[in-house]
CSV table of C-alpha atoms in Angstrom, one decimal:
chain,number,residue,atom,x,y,z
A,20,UNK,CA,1.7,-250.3,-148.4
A,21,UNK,CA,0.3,-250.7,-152.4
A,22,UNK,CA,1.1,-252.3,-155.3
A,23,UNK,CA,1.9,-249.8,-157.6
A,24,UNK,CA,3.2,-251.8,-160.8
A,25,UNK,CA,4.3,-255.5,-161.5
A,26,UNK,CA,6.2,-257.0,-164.3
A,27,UNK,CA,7.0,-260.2,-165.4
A,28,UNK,CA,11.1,-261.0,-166.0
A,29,UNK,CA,10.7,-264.6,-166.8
A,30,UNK,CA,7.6,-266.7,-167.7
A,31,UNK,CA,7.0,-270.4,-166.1
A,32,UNK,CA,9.3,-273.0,-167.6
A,33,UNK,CA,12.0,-270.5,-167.8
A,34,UNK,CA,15.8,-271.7,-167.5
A,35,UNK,CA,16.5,-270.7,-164.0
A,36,UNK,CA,12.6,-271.2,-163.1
A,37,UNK,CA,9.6,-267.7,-163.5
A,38,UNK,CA,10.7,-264.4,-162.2
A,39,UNK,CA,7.9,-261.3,-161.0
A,40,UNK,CA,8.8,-258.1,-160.3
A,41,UNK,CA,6.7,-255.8,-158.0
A,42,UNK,CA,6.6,-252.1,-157.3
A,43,UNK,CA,5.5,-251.4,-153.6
A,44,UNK,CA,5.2,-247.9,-152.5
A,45,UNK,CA,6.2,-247.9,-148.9
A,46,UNK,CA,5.3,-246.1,-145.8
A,47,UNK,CA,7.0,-243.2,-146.5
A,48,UNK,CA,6.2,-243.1,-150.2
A,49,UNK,CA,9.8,-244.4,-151.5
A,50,UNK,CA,8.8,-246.9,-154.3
A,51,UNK,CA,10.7,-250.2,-153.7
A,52,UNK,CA,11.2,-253.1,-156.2
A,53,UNK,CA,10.6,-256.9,-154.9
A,54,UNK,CA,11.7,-259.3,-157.1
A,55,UNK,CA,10.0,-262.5,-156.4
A,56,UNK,CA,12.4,-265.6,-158.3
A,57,UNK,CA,14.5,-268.6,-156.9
A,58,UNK,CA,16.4,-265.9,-154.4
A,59,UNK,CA,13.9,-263.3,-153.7
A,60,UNK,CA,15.0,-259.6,-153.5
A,61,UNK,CA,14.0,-256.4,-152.2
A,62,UNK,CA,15.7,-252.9,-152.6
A,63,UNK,CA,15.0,-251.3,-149.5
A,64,UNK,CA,17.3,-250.9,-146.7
A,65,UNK,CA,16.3,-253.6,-144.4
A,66,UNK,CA,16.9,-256.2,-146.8
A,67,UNK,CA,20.2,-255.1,-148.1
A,68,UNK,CA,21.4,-255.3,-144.5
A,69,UNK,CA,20.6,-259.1,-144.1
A,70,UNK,CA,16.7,-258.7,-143.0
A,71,UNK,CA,13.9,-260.1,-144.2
A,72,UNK,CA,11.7,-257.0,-145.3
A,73,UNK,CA,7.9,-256.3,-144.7
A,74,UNK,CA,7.6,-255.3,-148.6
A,75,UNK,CA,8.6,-258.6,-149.3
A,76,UNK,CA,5.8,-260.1,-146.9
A,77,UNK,CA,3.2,-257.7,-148.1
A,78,UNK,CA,4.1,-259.1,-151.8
A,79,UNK,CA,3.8,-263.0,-150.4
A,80,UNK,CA,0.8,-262.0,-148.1
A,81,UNK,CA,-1.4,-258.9,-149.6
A,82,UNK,CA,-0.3,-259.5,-154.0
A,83,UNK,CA,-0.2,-263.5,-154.0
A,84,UNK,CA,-2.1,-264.7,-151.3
A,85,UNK,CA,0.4,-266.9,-149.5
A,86,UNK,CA,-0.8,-268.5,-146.3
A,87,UNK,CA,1.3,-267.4,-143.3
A,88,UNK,CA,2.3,-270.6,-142.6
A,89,UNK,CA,3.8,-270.9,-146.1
A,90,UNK,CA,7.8,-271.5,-145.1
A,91,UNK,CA,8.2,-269.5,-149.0
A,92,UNK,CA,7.1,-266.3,-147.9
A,93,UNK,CA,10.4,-266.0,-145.8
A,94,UNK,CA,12.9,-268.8,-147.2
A,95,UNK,CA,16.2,-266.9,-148.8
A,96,UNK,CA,16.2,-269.0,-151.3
A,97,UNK,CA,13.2,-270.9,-153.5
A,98,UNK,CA,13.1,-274.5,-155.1
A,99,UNK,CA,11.9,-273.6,-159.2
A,100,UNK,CA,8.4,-275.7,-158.5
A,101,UNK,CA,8.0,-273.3,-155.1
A,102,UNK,CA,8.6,-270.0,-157.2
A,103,UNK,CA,6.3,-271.9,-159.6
A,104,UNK,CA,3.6,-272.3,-157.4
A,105,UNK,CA,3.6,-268.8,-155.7
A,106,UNK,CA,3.8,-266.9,-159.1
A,107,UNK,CA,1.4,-269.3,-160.8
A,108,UNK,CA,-1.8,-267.1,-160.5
A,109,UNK,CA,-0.1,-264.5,-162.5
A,110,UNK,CA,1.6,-266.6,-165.1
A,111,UNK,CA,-1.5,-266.0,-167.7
A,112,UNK,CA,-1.5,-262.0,-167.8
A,113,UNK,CA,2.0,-261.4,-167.7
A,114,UNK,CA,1.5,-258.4,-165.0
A,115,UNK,CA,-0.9,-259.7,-163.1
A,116,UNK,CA,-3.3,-256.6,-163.3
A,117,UNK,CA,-5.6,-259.1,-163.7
A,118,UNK,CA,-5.5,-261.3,-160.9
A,119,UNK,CA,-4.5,-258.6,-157.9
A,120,UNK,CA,-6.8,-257.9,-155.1
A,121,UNK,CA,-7.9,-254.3,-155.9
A,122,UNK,CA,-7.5,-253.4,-152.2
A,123,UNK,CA,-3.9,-253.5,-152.7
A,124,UNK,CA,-3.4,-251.4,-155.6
A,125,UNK,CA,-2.3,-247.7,-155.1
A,126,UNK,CA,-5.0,-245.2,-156.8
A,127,UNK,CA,-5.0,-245.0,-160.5
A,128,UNK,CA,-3.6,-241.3,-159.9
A,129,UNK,CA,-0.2,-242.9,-158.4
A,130,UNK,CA,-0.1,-245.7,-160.9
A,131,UNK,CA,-0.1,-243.3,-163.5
A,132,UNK,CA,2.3,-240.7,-162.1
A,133,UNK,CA,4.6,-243.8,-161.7
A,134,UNK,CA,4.1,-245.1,-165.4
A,135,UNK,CA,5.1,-241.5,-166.4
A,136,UNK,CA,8.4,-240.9,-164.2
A,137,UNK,CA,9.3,-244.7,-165.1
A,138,UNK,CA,9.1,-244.0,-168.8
A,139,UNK,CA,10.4,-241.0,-168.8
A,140,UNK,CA,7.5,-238.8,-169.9
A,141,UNK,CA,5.7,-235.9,-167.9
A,142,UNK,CA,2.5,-236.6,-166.9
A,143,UNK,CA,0.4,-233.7,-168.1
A,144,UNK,CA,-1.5,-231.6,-165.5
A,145,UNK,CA,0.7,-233.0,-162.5
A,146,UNK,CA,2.8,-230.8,-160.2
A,147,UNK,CA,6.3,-229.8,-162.0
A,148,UNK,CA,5.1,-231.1,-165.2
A,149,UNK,CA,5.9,-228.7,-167.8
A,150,UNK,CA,4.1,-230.2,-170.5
A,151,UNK,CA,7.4,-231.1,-172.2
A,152,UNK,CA,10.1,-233.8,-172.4
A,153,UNK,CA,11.2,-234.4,-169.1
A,154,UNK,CA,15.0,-233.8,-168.2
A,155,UNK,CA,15.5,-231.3,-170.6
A,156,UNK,CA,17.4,-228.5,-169.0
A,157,UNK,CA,17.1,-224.7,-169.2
A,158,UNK,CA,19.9,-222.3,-170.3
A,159,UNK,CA,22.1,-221.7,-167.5
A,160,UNK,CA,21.2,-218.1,-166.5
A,161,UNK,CA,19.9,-215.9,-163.7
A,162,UNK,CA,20.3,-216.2,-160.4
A,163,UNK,CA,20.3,-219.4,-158.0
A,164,UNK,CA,16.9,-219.8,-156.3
A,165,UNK,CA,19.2,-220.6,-152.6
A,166,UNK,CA,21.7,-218.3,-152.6
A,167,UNK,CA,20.7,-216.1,-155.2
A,168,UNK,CA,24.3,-215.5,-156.2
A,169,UNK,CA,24.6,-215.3,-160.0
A,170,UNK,CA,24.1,-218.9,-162.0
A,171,UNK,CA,27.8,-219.2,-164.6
A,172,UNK,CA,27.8,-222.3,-166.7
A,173,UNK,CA,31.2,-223.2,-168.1
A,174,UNK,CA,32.7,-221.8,-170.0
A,175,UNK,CA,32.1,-218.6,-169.3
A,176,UNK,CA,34.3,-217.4,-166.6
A,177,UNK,CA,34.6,-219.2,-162.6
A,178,UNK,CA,31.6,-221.3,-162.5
A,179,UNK,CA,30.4,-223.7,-160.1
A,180,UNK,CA,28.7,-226.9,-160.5
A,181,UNK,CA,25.0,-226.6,-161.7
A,182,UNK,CA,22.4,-229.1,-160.8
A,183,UNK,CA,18.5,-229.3,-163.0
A,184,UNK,CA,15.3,-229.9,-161.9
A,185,UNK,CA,14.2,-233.3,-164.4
A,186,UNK,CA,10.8,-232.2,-164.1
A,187,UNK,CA,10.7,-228.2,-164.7
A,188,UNK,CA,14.5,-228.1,-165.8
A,189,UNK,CA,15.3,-224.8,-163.5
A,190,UNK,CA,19.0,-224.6,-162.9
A,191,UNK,CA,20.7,-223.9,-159.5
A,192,UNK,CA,24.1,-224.6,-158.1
A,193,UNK,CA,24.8,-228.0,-157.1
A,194,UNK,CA,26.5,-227.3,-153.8
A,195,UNK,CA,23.8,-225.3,-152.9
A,196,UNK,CA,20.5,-228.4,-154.0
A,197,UNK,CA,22.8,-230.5,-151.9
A,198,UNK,CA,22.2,-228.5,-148.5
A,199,UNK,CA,18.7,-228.3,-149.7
A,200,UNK,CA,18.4,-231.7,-149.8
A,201,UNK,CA,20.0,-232.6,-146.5
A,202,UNK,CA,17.5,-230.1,-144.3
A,203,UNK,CA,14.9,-231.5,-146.5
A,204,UNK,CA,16.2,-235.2,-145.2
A,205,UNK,CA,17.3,-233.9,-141.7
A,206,UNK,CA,13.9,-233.1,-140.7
A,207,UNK,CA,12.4,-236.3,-142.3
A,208,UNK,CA,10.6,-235.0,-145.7
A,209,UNK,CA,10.8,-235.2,-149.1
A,210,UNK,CA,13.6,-234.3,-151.3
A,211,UNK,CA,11.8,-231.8,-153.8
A,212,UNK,CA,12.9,-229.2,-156.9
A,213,UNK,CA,13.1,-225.9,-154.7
A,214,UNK,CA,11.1,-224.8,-158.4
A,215,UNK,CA,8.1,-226.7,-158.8
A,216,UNK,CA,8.5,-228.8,-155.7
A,217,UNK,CA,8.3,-231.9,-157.5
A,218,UNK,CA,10.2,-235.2,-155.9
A,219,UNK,CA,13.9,-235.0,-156.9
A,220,UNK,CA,15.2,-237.4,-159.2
A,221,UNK,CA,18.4,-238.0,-160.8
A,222,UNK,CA,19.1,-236.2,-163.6
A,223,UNK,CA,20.9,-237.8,-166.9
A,224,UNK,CA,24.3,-235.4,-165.4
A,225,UNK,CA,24.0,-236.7,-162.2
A,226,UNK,CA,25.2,-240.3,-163.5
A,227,UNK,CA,28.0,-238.2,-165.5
A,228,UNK,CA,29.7,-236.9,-161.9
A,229,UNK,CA,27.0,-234.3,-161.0
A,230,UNK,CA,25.3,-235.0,-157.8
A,231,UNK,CA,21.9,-233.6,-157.3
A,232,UNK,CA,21.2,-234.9,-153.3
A,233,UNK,CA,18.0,-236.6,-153.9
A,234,UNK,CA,17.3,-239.9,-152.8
A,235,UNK,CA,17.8,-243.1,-155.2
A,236,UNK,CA,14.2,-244.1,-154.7
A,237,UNK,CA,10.9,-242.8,-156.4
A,238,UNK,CA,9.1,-241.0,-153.8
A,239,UNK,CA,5.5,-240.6,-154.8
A,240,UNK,CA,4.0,-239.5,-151.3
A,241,UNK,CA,2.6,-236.0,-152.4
A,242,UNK,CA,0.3,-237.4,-155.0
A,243,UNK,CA,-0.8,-240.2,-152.5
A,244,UNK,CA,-3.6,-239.3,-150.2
A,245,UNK,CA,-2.9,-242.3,-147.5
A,246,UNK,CA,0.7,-240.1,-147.7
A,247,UNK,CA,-0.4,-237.1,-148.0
A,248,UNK,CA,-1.3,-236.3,-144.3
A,249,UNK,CA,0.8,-238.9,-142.9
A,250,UNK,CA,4.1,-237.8,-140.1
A,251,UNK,CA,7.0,-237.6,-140.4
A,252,UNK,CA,9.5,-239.0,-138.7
A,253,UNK,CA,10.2,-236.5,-137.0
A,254,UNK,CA,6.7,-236.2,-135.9
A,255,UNK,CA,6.7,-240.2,-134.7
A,256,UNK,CA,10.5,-240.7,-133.2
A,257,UNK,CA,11.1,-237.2,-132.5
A,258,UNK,CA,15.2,-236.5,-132.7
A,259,UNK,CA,15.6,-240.1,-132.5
A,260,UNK,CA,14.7,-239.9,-136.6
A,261,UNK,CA,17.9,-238.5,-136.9
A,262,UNK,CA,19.6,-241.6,-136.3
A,263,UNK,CA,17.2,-243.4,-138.2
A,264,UNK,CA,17.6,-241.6,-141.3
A,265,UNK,CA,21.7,-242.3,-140.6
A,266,UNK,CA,21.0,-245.5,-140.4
A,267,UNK,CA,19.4,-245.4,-144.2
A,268,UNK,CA,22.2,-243.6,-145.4
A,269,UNK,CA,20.2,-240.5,-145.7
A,270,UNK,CA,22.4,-238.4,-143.4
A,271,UNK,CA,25.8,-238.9,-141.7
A,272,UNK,CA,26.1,-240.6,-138.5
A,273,UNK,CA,27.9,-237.5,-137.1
A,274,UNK,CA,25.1,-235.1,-138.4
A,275,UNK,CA,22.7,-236.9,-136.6
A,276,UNK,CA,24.4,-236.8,-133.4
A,277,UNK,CA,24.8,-233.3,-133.4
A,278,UNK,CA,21.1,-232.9,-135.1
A,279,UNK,CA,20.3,-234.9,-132.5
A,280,UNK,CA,21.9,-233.1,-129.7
A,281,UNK,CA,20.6,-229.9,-130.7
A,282,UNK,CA,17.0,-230.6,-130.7
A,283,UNK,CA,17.4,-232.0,-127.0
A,284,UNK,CA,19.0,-228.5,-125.7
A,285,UNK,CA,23.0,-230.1,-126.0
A,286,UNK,CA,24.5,-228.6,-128.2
């Protein structure tokens, strides 16, 4: 895991006590937000099922240098003079850049690919940039990329739902991206625009009804090299990934079974 970004919510002396927030780019090169505060928080999975998560000990341990035996780094909950204490270090730089081990910062090439997809800029001279303003989408024309039945945008005769790349702005139909996406997730890899193969992200339709099947995280594994090479889950649990990527929400429970029994001869 790396620290990819950090930002401060609420300084020391704050009502409600200093807040930090920290980007961690995980194993599998989902970005995942840790909030460190008086009731620490994590996005991933694990945590929202109850868990105390290893991106919030790699935040305690690797980013801020907590001992081990420091009862904070897994308490639920945080007195204001404990959060205090822990995110005291970085109080005087705001981000922290400053004050971080560089050991536990993901390359510069990472950080800024982040900065860009965050801000909503392309980064220039990265894959499925196209030098542009990202999410802007192309006319609806042509064929679909998948089925390579004829692309209609509304309006203009029976048309079906269209989905767009945010980073090359290629059209295709939704239904079709969305059994994209599940093989893609099925056999344990990224999401990506079938285009520019760029990591799927959601596009300003998809939060007006359209669904584009990507995954709600950042994933920035193809511009990491500690990712780049790394298996897949598929390549570690075998068909049992199946049932792990069910149990992220990834995949339905009843896909992975039958995923599941298919790769073992069942089916």
């Amino acid at each position: 895991m790396f620290l990819v970004d950090s930002r401060q919510l609420s300084p020391v002396g704050s009502h409600g006590g200093p807040s930090q927030e920290f980007h961690v780019l995980g194993a599998t090169g989902n970005v995942y937000t840790v909030r460190i505060s008086r009731n620490p928080h994590c996005s991933c999975p694990d945590f929202g099922k109850g868990h105390l998560c290893k991106h919030i000990l790699f935040v305690m341990l690797r980013v801020l240098r907590q001992s081990p035996e420091n009862p904070v780094i897994w308490q639920r909950a945080l007195l204001t003079h404990e959060v205090e204490e822990v995110l005291g270090p970085l109080a005087a730089t705001g981000n922290g850049a400053g004050t971080v081990d560089q050991s536990v910062l993901a390359t510069e090439r990472v950080r800024q690919r982040y900065a860009a997809i965050t801000s909503g800029a392309a980064a220039q001279g990265e894959p499925g940039s196209t030098g542009g303003v990202v999410g802007v989408q192309r006319p609806v024309e042509g064929e679909c990329p998948i089925c390579y039945e004829n692309l209609v945008a509304s309006g203009r005769g029976p048309a079906e739902a269209i989905t767009f790349c945010t980073s090359c702005g290629n059209n295709m139909h939704k239904d079709c991206f969305d059994r994209w996406a599940t093989s893609k997730r099925s056999s344990g890899q990224t999401v990506t625009c079938v285009y520019c193969r760029a990591p799927w992200k959601t596009t300003a339709g998809a939060a007006a009804g359209e669904s584009p099947g990507g995954s709600e995280y950042i994933n920035l594994s193809q511009y990491s090299d500690a990712h780049r090479n790394a298996p897949s889950l598929e390549d570690l649990y075998g068909s049992n990934a199946y049932f792990i990527l069910a149990n992220n929400g990834e995949i339905g429970r009843r896909q992975a079974v039958r995923l599941h029994a298919a790769a073992r001869g069942w089916a």
